[in-house]
Coordinates of C-alpha atoms in Angstrom, one line a residue:
Chain A
M270 CA 20.4 103.8 -124.5
S271 CA 17.0 104.0 -125.3
Q272 CA 18.2 103.6 -129.1
S273 CA 19.9 99.9 -128.3
R274 CA 17.0 99.0 -126.3
L275 CA 14.8 99.8 -129.2
D276 CA 17.1 98.1 -131.7
D277 CA 16.9 95.0 -129.2
L278 CA 13.0 95.0 -129.3
F279 CA 13.0 95.5 -133.1
A280 CA 15.5 92.6 -133.6
Y281 CA 13.3 90.2 -131.5
V282 CA 10.1 91.2 -133.3
E283 CA 12.0 90.7 -136.6
E284 CA 12.8 87.3 -135.5
R285 CA 10.0 85.9 -133.7
C286 CA 6.9 87.6 -134.6
L287 CA 4.6 86.3 -137.5
W288 CA 2.0 89.0 -136.8
Q289 CA 3.8 92.0 -138.3
F290 CA 3.8 90.4 -141.6
F291 CA 0.2 89.9 -142.3
S292 CA -0.8 90.4 -146.0
R293 CA -2.4 93.7 -146.2
T294 CA -1.5 97.1 -144.9
W295 CA -4.6 97.5 -142.9
D296 CA -3.8 94.0 -141.1
R297 CA -0.6 94.9 -140.5
E298 CA -1.3 98.5 -138.8
E299 CA -4.1 96.5 -136.8
N300 CA -1.7 94.1 -135.3
I301 CA 1.1 96.3 -134.8
E302 CA -0.9 98.6 -132.8
G303 CA -3.4 96.0 -131.1
V304 CA -0.4 93.4 -129.8
L305 CA 2.1 96.1 -128.7
N306 CA -0.6 98.2 -126.8
Q307 CA -0.8 94.8 -124.6
V308 CA 2.6 94.4 -124.7
C309 CA 3.0 97.7 -123.1
R310 CA 0.1 97.1 -120.5
L311 CA 1.7 94.0 -119.8
L312 CA 5.1 95.5 -119.1
T313 CA 3.7 98.3 -117.2
G314 CA 1.6 96.0 -114.9
Q315 CA -1.7 97.3 -116.3
E316 CA -4.5 94.7 -116.5
P317 CA -4.5 93.5 -120.6
L318 CA -7.8 93.9 -122.3
R319 CA -9.7 90.3 -123.1
G320 CA -13.4 91.9 -123.6
T321 CA -13.3 90.6 -127.2
P322 CA -12.0 87.8 -129.6
Q323 CA -9.8 90.0 -131.1
E324 CA -8.3 91.4 -127.8
R325 CA -7.9 88.2 -126.6
L326 CA -5.8 87.0 -129.7
F327 CA -3.7 90.5 -129.3
Y328 CA -3.1 89.2 -125.5
A329 CA -1.8 85.9 -126.2
D330 CA 0.5 87.3 -128.7
A331 CA 1.5 90.2 -126.5
L332 CA 2.0 87.4 -123.3
A333 CA 4.6 85.5 -125.6
M334 CA 6.2 88.7 -126.3
A335 CA 6.2 90.4 -123.0
N336 CA 7.7 87.0 -121.4
D337 CA 10.6 87.1 -123.6
V338 CA 11.5 90.4 -123.5
R339 CA 11.8 90.0 -119.8
E340 CA 13.7 86.9 -120.0
R341 CA 16.1 88.1 -122.8
F342 CA 16.6 91.8 -121.9
P343 CA 17.9 92.4 -118.1
W344 CA 17.1 96.0 -118.7
A345 CA 13.2 95.3 -119.1
S346 CA 12.8 95.0 -115.5
Q347 CA 14.8 98.1 -114.8
V348 CA 13.2 100.7 -117.0
N349 CA 10.1 102.5 -115.5
K350 CA 6.6 102.8 -117.2
E351 CA 7.4 106.1 -119.0
E352 CA 10.2 104.7 -120.8
I353 CA 8.4 101.3 -121.4
A354 CA 5.9 103.5 -123.3
F355 CA 8.5 105.6 -125.1
L356 CA 9.9 102.4 -126.3
I357 CA 7.0 100.4 -127.5
D358 CA 5.9 103.9 -129.4
G359 CA 9.2 104.0 -131.1
L360 CA 8.9 100.3 -131.9
K361 CA 5.4 100.8 -133.4
S362 CA 7.0 103.6 -135.7
R363 CA 10.0 101.6 -136.7
L364 CA 7.7 98.5 -137.5
V365 CA 5.1 100.5 -139.6
D366 CA 8.3 102.1 -141.4
V367 CA 9.7 98.6 -142.4
T368 CA 6.6 96.5 -143.1
I369 CA 4.3 99.1 -144.5
T370 CA 5.4 102.7 -145.2
R371 CA 8.7 101.6 -147.0
S372 CA 8.2 98.1 -147.5
T373 CA 8.2 97.1 -151.4
N374 CA 5.8 94.2 -151.2
R375 CA 3.4 94.8 -154.0
E376 CA 0.3 93.1 -152.5
L377 CA 0.1 95.3 -149.3
N378 CA -2.6 97.6 -150.4
H379 CA -4.4 95.2 -152.5
H380 CA -8.1 95.8 -151.8
L381 CA -9.1 91.9 -151.8
Y382 CA -7.3 88.9 -150.2
Chain B
M185 CA 25.0 94.1 -150.9
P186 CA 23.0 94.7 -154.0
M187 CA 21.0 91.8 -155.5
V188 CA 22.9 89.0 -157.0
L189 CA 23.5 88.2 -160.7
L190 CA 24.9 84.7 -161.0
E191 CA 27.3 83.5 -163.6
C192 CA 24.6 81.2 -164.9
D193 CA 22.1 84.2 -165.5
K194 CA 24.2 86.3 -167.6
D195 CA 22.0 85.6 -170.5
I196 CA 18.9 86.2 -168.5
P197 CA 20.1 89.6 -166.0
E198 CA 16.1 89.8 -164.9
R199 CA 16.9 87.3 -162.3
Q200 CA 19.1 89.5 -160.3
K201 CA 15.8 90.9 -159.2
H202 CA 14.9 87.4 -157.6
I203 CA 18.0 86.6 -155.6
Y204 CA 19.2 88.5 -152.3
L205 CA 22.4 87.9 -150.1
K206 CA 21.8 89.1 -146.9
A207 CA 24.6 91.6 -145.7
P208 CA 24.7 93.6 -142.5
N209 CA 22.7 96.5 -141.9
E210 CA 20.2 95.6 -144.7
D211 CA 16.6 95.0 -144.5
T212 CA 13.9 94.4 -146.8
R213 CA 13.1 98.5 -147.2
E214 CA 15.9 98.1 -149.5
F215 CA 16.1 94.8 -151.0
L216 CA 13.0 92.3 -151.3
P217 CA 13.5 89.9 -154.1
I218 CA 10.5 90.2 -156.3
A219 CA 8.1 87.2 -155.7
N220 CA 5.0 85.7 -157.4
A221 CA 5.8 86.8 -160.6
A222 CA 5.5 85.2 -164.1
T223 CA 8.5 82.9 -164.7
I224 CA 11.1 84.5 -166.8
P225 CA 11.8 83.0 -170.5
G226 CA 15.0 81.3 -170.6
T227 CA 15.0 80.0 -167.2
L228 CA 14.1 76.3 -166.3
S229 CA 11.5 76.7 -163.4
E230 CA 10.5 74.0 -161.3
R231 CA 7.2 75.5 -160.2
G232 CA 3.8 73.4 -160.6
C233 CA 0.6 74.6 -162.0
A234 CA -2.3 76.6 -160.5
F235 CA -4.7 73.4 -161.1
C236 CA -1.5 71.4 -158.7
G237 CA -2.2 74.2 -156.3
A238 CA -5.9 73.7 -155.9
K239 CA -5.9 70.0 -156.0
L240 CA -2.9 68.4 -154.8
V241 CA -2.1 70.8 -152.3
I242 CA -5.3 71.4 -150.5
G243 CA -8.7 69.6 -152.2
G244 CA -6.9 66.4 -152.6
V245 CA -6.2 66.0 -148.7
L246 CA -9.7 65.6 -148.0
K247 CA -10.8 62.1 -146.8
D248 CA -14.4 61.5 -147.9
T249 CA -14.2 63.4 -151.4
I250 CA -14.1 62.3 -155.1
Q251 CA -11.4 64.5 -156.8
M252 CA -13.0 64.6 -160.5
I253 CA -10.1 66.1 -162.4
H254 CA -11.9 67.4 -165.8
G255 CA -9.1 67.0 -168.5
P256 CA -6.4 64.5 -169.7
L257 CA -5.2 61.5 -167.8
G258 CA -2.0 63.2 -166.7
C259 CA -3.4 66.1 -164.8
A260 CA -4.9 63.5 -162.7
Y261 CA -2.3 61.0 -162.4
D262 CA 0.3 63.8 -161.7
T263 CA -1.5 65.1 -158.7
W264 CA -2.2 62.0 -157.1
H265 CA -0.2 60.1 -154.9
T266 CA 3.0 62.5 -155.0
K267 CA 2.3 64.0 -151.6
R268 CA 1.7 61.7 -148.8
Y269 CA -1.1 62.8 -146.7
P270 CA -2.7 59.7 -144.7
T271 CA -6.1 59.6 -143.2
D272 CA -7.7 57.7 -140.2
N273 CA -10.3 56.2 -142.5
G274 CA -7.9 53.9 -144.7
H275 CA -6.4 56.4 -146.8
F276 CA -9.2 56.6 -149.4
N277 CA -7.6 60.0 -150.7
M278 CA -4.7 58.2 -151.6
K279 CA -6.1 54.9 -153.1
Y280 CA -8.3 56.2 -155.9
V281 CA -7.6 58.8 -159.0
W282 CA -10.7 59.9 -161.0
S283 CA -10.3 61.5 -164.3
T284 CA -12.8 62.6 -167.2
D285 CA -9.7 61.1 -169.6
M286 CA -10.5 63.8 -172.1
K287 CA -9.4 62.7 -175.6
E288 CA -9.1 65.1 -178.7
S289 CA -12.8 64.4 -179.7
H290 CA -14.3 65.5 -176.6
V291 CA -12.0 68.6 -176.5
V292 CA -13.2 69.4 -180.4
F293 CA -17.1 68.4 -179.4
G294 CA -17.3 69.5 -175.6
G295 CA -16.6 67.3 -172.5
E296 CA -19.6 68.4 -170.6
K297 CA -21.7 65.2 -171.0
R298 CA -18.5 63.0 -170.2
L299 CA -17.9 65.0 -167.2
E300 CA -21.6 64.4 -166.1
K301 CA -21.1 60.6 -167.0
S302 CA -18.0 60.6 -164.8
M303 CA -19.5 62.2 -162.1
H304 CA -22.3 59.5 -162.1
E305 CA -20.1 56.5 -162.4
A306 CA -17.9 57.8 -159.6
F307 CA -20.8 58.4 -157.0
D308 CA -22.2 54.9 -158.6
E309 CA -18.9 52.9 -157.9
M310 CA -18.8 54.5 -154.5
P311 CA -22.1 54.7 -153.0
D312 CA -20.7 55.5 -149.3
I313 CA -19.0 58.6 -151.0
K314 CA -21.6 61.6 -151.3
R315 CA -19.1 64.8 -151.7
M316 CA -17.0 65.8 -154.7
I317 CA -14.8 68.5 -155.8
V318 CA -14.7 68.9 -159.3
Y319 CA -11.8 70.9 -161.1
T320 CA -11.2 72.1 -164.6
T321 CA -7.8 71.8 -166.4
C322 CA -6.4 73.6 -169.3
P323 CA -8.5 72.2 -172.1
T324 CA -11.6 72.0 -170.7
A325 CA -11.2 75.6 -169.5
L326 CA -10.1 76.5 -172.9
I327 CA -13.1 75.1 -174.6
G328 CA -15.5 76.5 -172.0
D329 CA -17.1 73.6 -170.5
D330 CA -19.4 74.9 -167.6
I331 CA -18.6 72.7 -164.9
K332 CA -20.8 74.4 -162.4
A333 CA -23.8 73.8 -164.7
V334 CA -22.7 70.3 -164.9
A335 CA -22.5 70.2 -160.9
K336 CA -25.5 71.6 -160.4
K337 CA -27.4 69.4 -162.8
V338 CA -25.9 66.1 -160.9
M339 CA -26.7 67.8 -157.5
K340 CA -30.4 67.9 -158.8
D341 CA -30.3 64.2 -160.1
R342 CA -28.9 63.1 -156.8
P343 CA -30.1 65.3 -153.9
D344 CA -27.8 63.3 -151.3
V345 CA -24.4 64.6 -152.8
D346 CA -22.7 68.0 -152.5
V347 CA -20.0 69.1 -155.4
F348 CA -18.0 71.9 -155.0
T349 CA -16.1 73.1 -158.3
V350 CA -13.0 74.6 -158.8
E351 CA -12.3 76.7 -161.8
C352 CA -8.6 77.1 -161.9
P353 CA -6.7 75.6 -165.2
G354 CA -3.1 75.3 -164.7
F355 CA -2.4 78.4 -167.0
S356 CA -4.3 80.6 -164.7
G357 CA -1.5 81.9 -162.6
V358 CA 2.2 82.0 -162.3
S359 CA 2.3 79.0 -160.1
Q360 CA 0.6 76.7 -157.7
S361 CA 0.0 79.6 -155.7
K362 CA -3.3 81.0 -157.6
G363 CA -4.8 77.7 -157.3
H364 CA -4.6 77.7 -153.2
H365 CA -6.2 81.2 -153.7
V366 CA -8.9 80.2 -156.0
L367 CA -9.8 77.2 -153.9
N368 CA -9.8 79.0 -150.4
I369 CA -11.7 82.0 -151.8
G370 CA -14.4 79.6 -153.8
W371 CA -14.8 77.7 -150.2
I372 CA -15.5 80.7 -148.3
N373 CA -17.8 82.1 -150.7
E374 CA -20.0 79.0 -151.6
K375 CA -19.7 76.5 -148.9
V376 CA -18.8 78.0 -145.5
E377 CA -22.1 78.3 -143.3
T378 CA -23.9 75.7 -145.3
M379 CA -23.9 73.2 -142.4
E380 CA -23.8 73.3 -138.6
K381 CA -22.1 70.8 -136.7
E382 CA -22.3 69.7 -133.0
I383 CA -20.3 71.7 -130.7
T384 CA -18.7 69.6 -127.9
S385 CA -16.3 72.0 -126.1
E386 CA -16.2 75.5 -124.7
Y387 CA -13.1 76.0 -126.7
T388 CA -13.1 75.7 -130.4
M389 CA -10.9 76.6 -133.4
N390 CA -10.1 75.6 -136.9
F391 CA -6.5 74.3 -137.7
I392 CA -5.6 75.9 -141.2
G393 CA -3.0 75.2 -143.6
D394 CA -1.7 71.6 -142.3
F395 CA -2.3 68.8 -144.7
N396 CA -1.4 65.9 -142.7
I397 CA 2.1 65.3 -144.6
Q398 CA 2.8 61.7 -143.1
G399 CA 0.7 62.4 -140.0
D400 CA 1.2 65.9 -138.9
T401 CA -2.1 66.6 -138.3
Q402 CA -3.2 63.5 -136.5
L403 CA 0.2 64.1 -134.4
L404 CA -1.0 67.7 -133.4
Q405 CA -4.7 66.3 -132.8
T406 CA -3.2 64.3 -129.8
Y407 CA -2.4 68.0 -128.3
W408 CA -5.5 69.5 -128.8
D409 CA -7.1 66.6 -127.3
R410 CA -5.4 66.5 -124.3
L411 CA -6.1 70.3 -124.1
G412 CA -9.8 69.8 -124.6
I413 CA -9.9 72.0 -127.5
Q414 CA -12.3 71.0 -130.4
V415 CA -11.4 71.3 -134.0
V416 CA -14.2 72.2 -135.7
A417 CA -12.4 71.9 -139.3
H418 CA -9.1 71.0 -140.4
F419 CA -8.2 72.8 -143.5
T420 CA -7.5 70.0 -145.0
G421 CA -5.3 67.4 -143.2
N422 CA -7.3 64.6 -142.5
G423 CA -10.4 66.8 -142.8
T424 CA -13.9 66.2 -144.0
Y425 CA -15.7 68.2 -146.7
D426 CA -18.6 68.7 -144.3
D427 CA -16.4 69.8 -141.6
L428 CA -15.3 72.7 -143.7
R429 CA -18.6 73.9 -144.5
C430 CA -18.9 74.6 -140.6
M431 CA -15.5 76.8 -140.2
H432 CA -17.8 79.9 -139.2
Q433 CA -18.6 78.0 -136.0
A434 CA -15.2 78.2 -134.4
Q435 CA -13.8 80.7 -132.1
L436 CA -10.4 80.9 -133.3
N437 CA -8.3 80.4 -136.7
V438 CA -5.0 78.9 -136.0
V439 CA -2.9 79.3 -139.3
N440 CA 0.2 77.1 -139.9
C441 CA 0.8 77.6 -143.5
A442 CA -0.3 81.1 -144.3
R443 CA 0.7 80.9 -148.0
S444 CA -1.7 78.1 -149.2
S445 CA -4.5 79.0 -146.7
G446 CA -4.1 82.4 -145.3
Y447 CA -6.7 83.7 -147.4
I448 CA -9.5 81.7 -145.8
A449 CA -8.5 83.1 -142.3
N450 CA -8.4 86.2 -143.6
E451 CA -11.9 85.9 -144.8
L452 CA -13.2 84.2 -141.6
K453 CA -12.0 87.2 -139.9
K454 CA -13.4 89.7 -142.1
R455 CA -16.7 88.3 -142.6
Y456 CA -17.2 86.4 -139.1
G457 CA -15.0 88.1 -136.8
I458 CA -12.8 85.2 -136.0
P459 CA -9.4 86.2 -135.1
R460 CA -6.3 84.6 -136.7
L461 CA -3.4 83.4 -134.7
D462 CA -0.3 82.6 -137.2
I463 CA 2.1 80.0 -135.5
D464 CA 4.8 77.9 -136.5
S465 CA 4.2 74.1 -136.2
W466 CA 7.8 73.0 -136.5
G467 CA 10.5 72.9 -133.8
F468 CA 10.1 72.7 -130.1
N469 CA 10.8 76.3 -129.3
Y470 CA 8.2 77.5 -131.9
M471 CA 5.6 74.5 -131.2
A472 CA 5.9 75.2 -127.3
E473 CA 5.1 79.0 -128.2
G474 CA 2.1 78.4 -130.5
I475 CA 0.5 76.0 -127.6
R476 CA 1.1 78.9 -125.1
K477 CA -0.5 81.5 -127.4
I478 CA -3.5 79.3 -128.1
C479 CA -3.9 78.5 -124.6
A480 CA -3.6 82.1 -123.7
F481 CA -6.3 83.1 -126.2
F482 CA -8.6 80.6 -124.6
G483 CA -7.5 81.1 -120.8
I484 CA -6.1 77.6 -120.3
E485 CA -2.4 78.5 -119.7
E486 CA -1.7 75.9 -117.0
K487 CA -3.0 73.1 -119.3
G488 CA -0.8 74.1 -121.9
E489 CA 2.2 74.6 -119.7
A490 CA 1.5 70.7 -118.7
L491 CA 1.7 69.5 -121.7
I492 CA 4.6 71.3 -123.0
A493 CA 6.4 69.7 -119.8
E494 CA 5.3 66.2 -120.7
E495 CA 6.5 66.9 -124.3
Y496 CA 9.9 68.2 -123.6
A497 CA 10.4 65.7 -121.1
K498 CA 9.9 62.7 -123.6
W499 CA 11.3 64.1 -126.5
K500 CA 14.1 67.0 -125.6
P501 CA 16.8 64.6 -124.9
K502 CA 16.3 62.7 -128.2
L503 CA 16.3 66.1 -129.7
D504 CA 19.6 66.8 -128.0
W505 CA 21.3 63.7 -129.1
Y506 CA 21.0 64.8 -132.7
K507 CA 21.8 68.2 -131.8
E508 CA 25.0 67.4 -130.6
R509 CA 25.6 65.6 -134.1
L510 CA 24.3 68.2 -136.4
Q511 CA 25.7 71.1 -134.7
G512 CA 27.5 73.5 -137.6
K513 CA 25.9 71.6 -140.4
K514 CA 24.8 73.7 -143.5
M515 CA 21.5 73.2 -144.8
A516 CA 19.7 74.5 -147.7
I517 CA 15.6 74.6 -148.0
W518 CA 14.5 74.7 -151.5
T519 CA 10.7 74.2 -151.1
G520 CA 7.5 76.1 -151.8
G521 CA 7.4 79.0 -149.7
P522 CA 6.4 79.0 -146.3
R523 CA 8.8 76.5 -144.9
L524 CA 11.8 78.7 -145.5
W525 CA 10.6 80.7 -142.9
H526 CA 9.2 78.1 -140.5
W527 CA 12.4 75.9 -140.7
T528 CA 15.3 78.6 -140.8
K529 CA 15.2 79.8 -137.2
S530 CA 13.8 76.4 -135.8
V531 CA 16.9 74.3 -137.2
E532 CA 18.9 77.0 -135.8
D533 CA 17.5 77.1 -132.1
D534 CA 16.7 73.4 -131.8
L535 CA 19.4 71.6 -134.1
G536 CA 22.4 74.1 -134.3
V537 CA 22.0 74.1 -138.1
Q538 CA 22.9 76.8 -140.0
V539 CA 20.7 77.7 -143.3
V540 CA 22.7 79.0 -146.1
A541 CA 20.4 79.2 -149.1
M542 CA 16.7 79.0 -149.6
S543 CA 14.6 79.1 -152.7
S544 CA 11.0 79.4 -152.9
K545 CA 8.6 78.1 -155.9
F546 CA 5.7 79.9 -155.1
G547 CA 6.2 82.3 -152.2
H548 CA 5.3 85.8 -152.3
E549 CA 7.0 88.8 -151.4
E550 CA 5.5 88.7 -147.9
D551 CA 7.0 85.3 -147.6
F552 CA 10.4 86.9 -148.5
E553 CA 9.6 89.5 -145.8
K554 CA 9.4 86.8 -143.3
V555 CA 12.3 84.8 -144.3
I556 CA 14.7 87.6 -144.7
A557 CA 13.7 89.0 -141.3
R558 CA 14.2 85.6 -139.6
G559 CA 17.1 84.4 -141.8
K560 CA 20.9 84.8 -141.3
E561 CA 23.2 87.3 -142.8
G562 CA 25.6 85.4 -145.6
T563 CA 22.6 83.8 -146.6
Y564 CA 21.1 83.4 -150.4
Y565 CA 17.3 84.0 -150.8
I566 CA 16.2 82.8 -154.2
D567 CA 12.7 83.4 -155.9
D568 CA 11.8 80.5 -158.3
G569 CA 15.2 79.2 -158.7
N570 CA 16.1 77.1 -161.8
E571 CA 18.7 74.1 -162.0
L572 CA 21.7 75.9 -163.1
E573 CA 21.5 78.6 -160.2
F574 CA 21.0 75.3 -157.7
F575 CA 24.3 74.1 -159.3
E576 CA 26.0 77.5 -158.7
I577 CA 24.6 78.2 -155.4
I578 CA 25.5 74.8 -154.3
D579 CA 29.3 75.7 -155.0
L580 CA 29.3 79.0 -153.2
V581 CA 27.7 77.9 -150.0
K582 CA 28.5 74.0 -150.0
P583 CA 25.5 72.4 -147.8
D584 CA 25.9 69.4 -145.8
V585 CA 22.0 68.8 -146.6
I586 CA 19.1 70.0 -148.8
F587 CA 15.6 69.7 -148.1
T588 CA 13.7 70.0 -151.2
G589 CA 11.5 67.8 -153.2
P590 CA 12.2 64.6 -155.2
R591 CA 13.0 66.0 -158.8
V592 CA 15.6 68.2 -157.4
G593 CA 16.7 65.9 -154.6
E594 CA 17.5 63.4 -157.3
L595 CA 19.3 65.9 -159.1
V596 CA 21.6 67.0 -156.0
K597 CA 22.1 63.4 -155.1
K598 CA 24.2 63.0 -158.2
L599 CA 26.2 65.7 -156.7
H600 CA 26.6 63.3 -153.7
I601 CA 25.1 65.7 -151.6
P602 CA 22.3 64.4 -149.3
Y603 CA 18.6 65.5 -150.0
V604 CA 15.7 65.2 -147.4
N605 CA 12.3 65.6 -148.6
G606 CA 11.1 68.8 -147.6
H607 CA 7.5 68.5 -149.1
G608 CA 6.4 64.9 -148.3
Y609 CA 9.2 64.2 -145.7
H610 CA 11.3 61.2 -145.4
N611 CA 9.8 59.4 -142.5
G612 CA 7.5 61.9 -140.9
P613 CA 5.5 63.5 -139.3
Y614 CA 7.8 66.6 -138.7
M615 CA 5.4 68.7 -137.0
G616 CA 5.1 68.9 -133.3
F617 CA 7.9 67.7 -130.5
E618 CA 7.7 64.3 -131.7
G619 CA 7.9 65.2 -135.2
F620 CA 11.2 67.4 -135.0
V621 CA 12.9 64.6 -133.6
N622 CA 11.8 62.6 -136.8
L623 CA 13.2 65.4 -138.7
A624 CA 16.5 65.5 -136.9
R625 CA 16.8 61.8 -137.5
D626 CA 16.3 62.2 -141.1
M627 CA 18.8 65.0 -141.3
Y628 CA 21.2 63.1 -139.3
N629 CA 20.8 59.9 -141.6
A630 CA 21.2 61.8 -144.4
V631 CA 24.5 63.6 -143.3
H632 CA 26.2 60.8 -142.1
N633 CA 24.7 58.3 -144.4
P634 CA 28.2 56.0 -145.6
L635 CA 26.3 55.3 -149.1
R636 CA 26.7 58.6 -150.5
H637 CA 30.7 58.5 -150.1
L638 CA 30.6 55.2 -151.5
A639 CA 28.6 56.2 -154.3
A640 CA 31.0 58.6 -155.3
V641 CA 33.8 56.2 -155.7
D642 CA 34.7 55.0 -159.0
I643 CA 36.6 51.7 -159.1
R644 CA 38.0 52.1 -162.2
D645 CA 40.2 54.8 -161.0
K646 CA 42.6 52.8 -158.8
S647 CA 43.9 55.9 -157.1
Q648 CA 40.6 56.2 -155.4
T649 CA 40.3 54.8 -152.1
T650 CA 36.8 53.7 -150.3
P651 CA 36.0 56.2 -147.4
I652 CA 35.6 54.9 -144.0
I653 CA 32.6 56.5 -142.3
V654 CA 32.0 56.2 -138.7
R655 CA 28.7 56.7 -137.5
G656 CA 26.8 56.8 -134.0
A657 CA 23.8 54.8 -133.2
A658 CA 20.8 56.5 -132.2

């Protein structure tokens, strides 16, 4: 069950989210971690972080994703906080694998933009 | 499915690494076309040059800046007026073209004096214009003309002017993409934070990577005005030189074209801590999402929802009229790079159109990661396509319409396949809600145009009959 839900989330991010494909490894890591932490907070009823400009940006991207996840996947309203956290962790790992670790993009680790 | 070696490429098998046909259960970890690499000898690439990427795409859009091309006339003419980016001050950038008109003797004996004279002449002829960008071209770079030194001298002689130099000759990169990079990085290094402007709103942003093609920027500006967001600088649609010097003052960088302008957004984030938000400005669904994100950043979500509701009420019925008539049509996108990933889902979601082939002139591997993630299975993804490949791909996927530039457009018209100008548009703007209805209208008019069927009839062949085309009126 969790695997199919993870597939749903991954397919959604693939289709909609430009933040996963920023230019460099460190940008992608920062975005995946930052946006998905906010998505986790939103889906588990916690207050999102909005103290810094970067946190407000992650919140903006996360809000769109959290709303879409609730609308597209009926299971999103039925899972508990632990499973949300588990799914988000799984999604982070999969995105890191696809967009960073095993990406063949030759520019990812250039030290300059 | 491995990468594809087309029949026409059998003598240049290296092309196989640049063409991918997406199959089920595959992703970019296994198959990612090589991109932003030198064109392979033997192919007829349709790329532009690095100088063109700096001048035609970015610098030449500015509405208050003389674009001095230090080189032969052709470099100036061929990067002038071939893209349609109007301005609200009478289209200054599209009316005039400037060149040092280098001839053989100047190449032999050096062109710096000629450049200096041309710069003074241009400022003298246009006394209201105080800003200039000077570009090197292939010959003036090869002979080593020091355009920065000349610019400094002219600025010393004329204290009221400011000049920016772009040293990016055509040969300096594999495509236009190099020119984007050079201009972006040069500008942030030399010009950002050299001026401060008055801040009039509590919400400020830069809008980056939108070049006011047929009024895109001006259409989107009506949204930002209604939301009360001050755009500090447009990079560079309908933009001014001095506004771009103030980019450090914005709270948020909103990026549409990440390929041509992502560099400056990244640097603004790194150096000034201004966050970068990437959005898609084409398509109803995407535009609404972009507005929602911008408003969420500023905490003005309700204003955003009101704007989206108004725009949907006004334009969605018109979009749906076209959707009903375009549903199931097959489209190819052969443009620069980002429009592949901006458009593939938006035409699918908003118009029911299926994108069956996409080719990028200057996209990087990052652009292919984006488009393959968004694109459908059974679609061809091509880096730096050549004309024979286009013919073969057309036979394989049989598109109903091709969004591409005028050069390739003329080629496909001879095959009686309609094309829509994917770079400069047919009748834009195409961004925003109204803009996407314009795109739908142009696609509808292209697909259902009776002339292309009539043009295919050869009256000398008695067996051919004139087709009767039935076409609804909008």
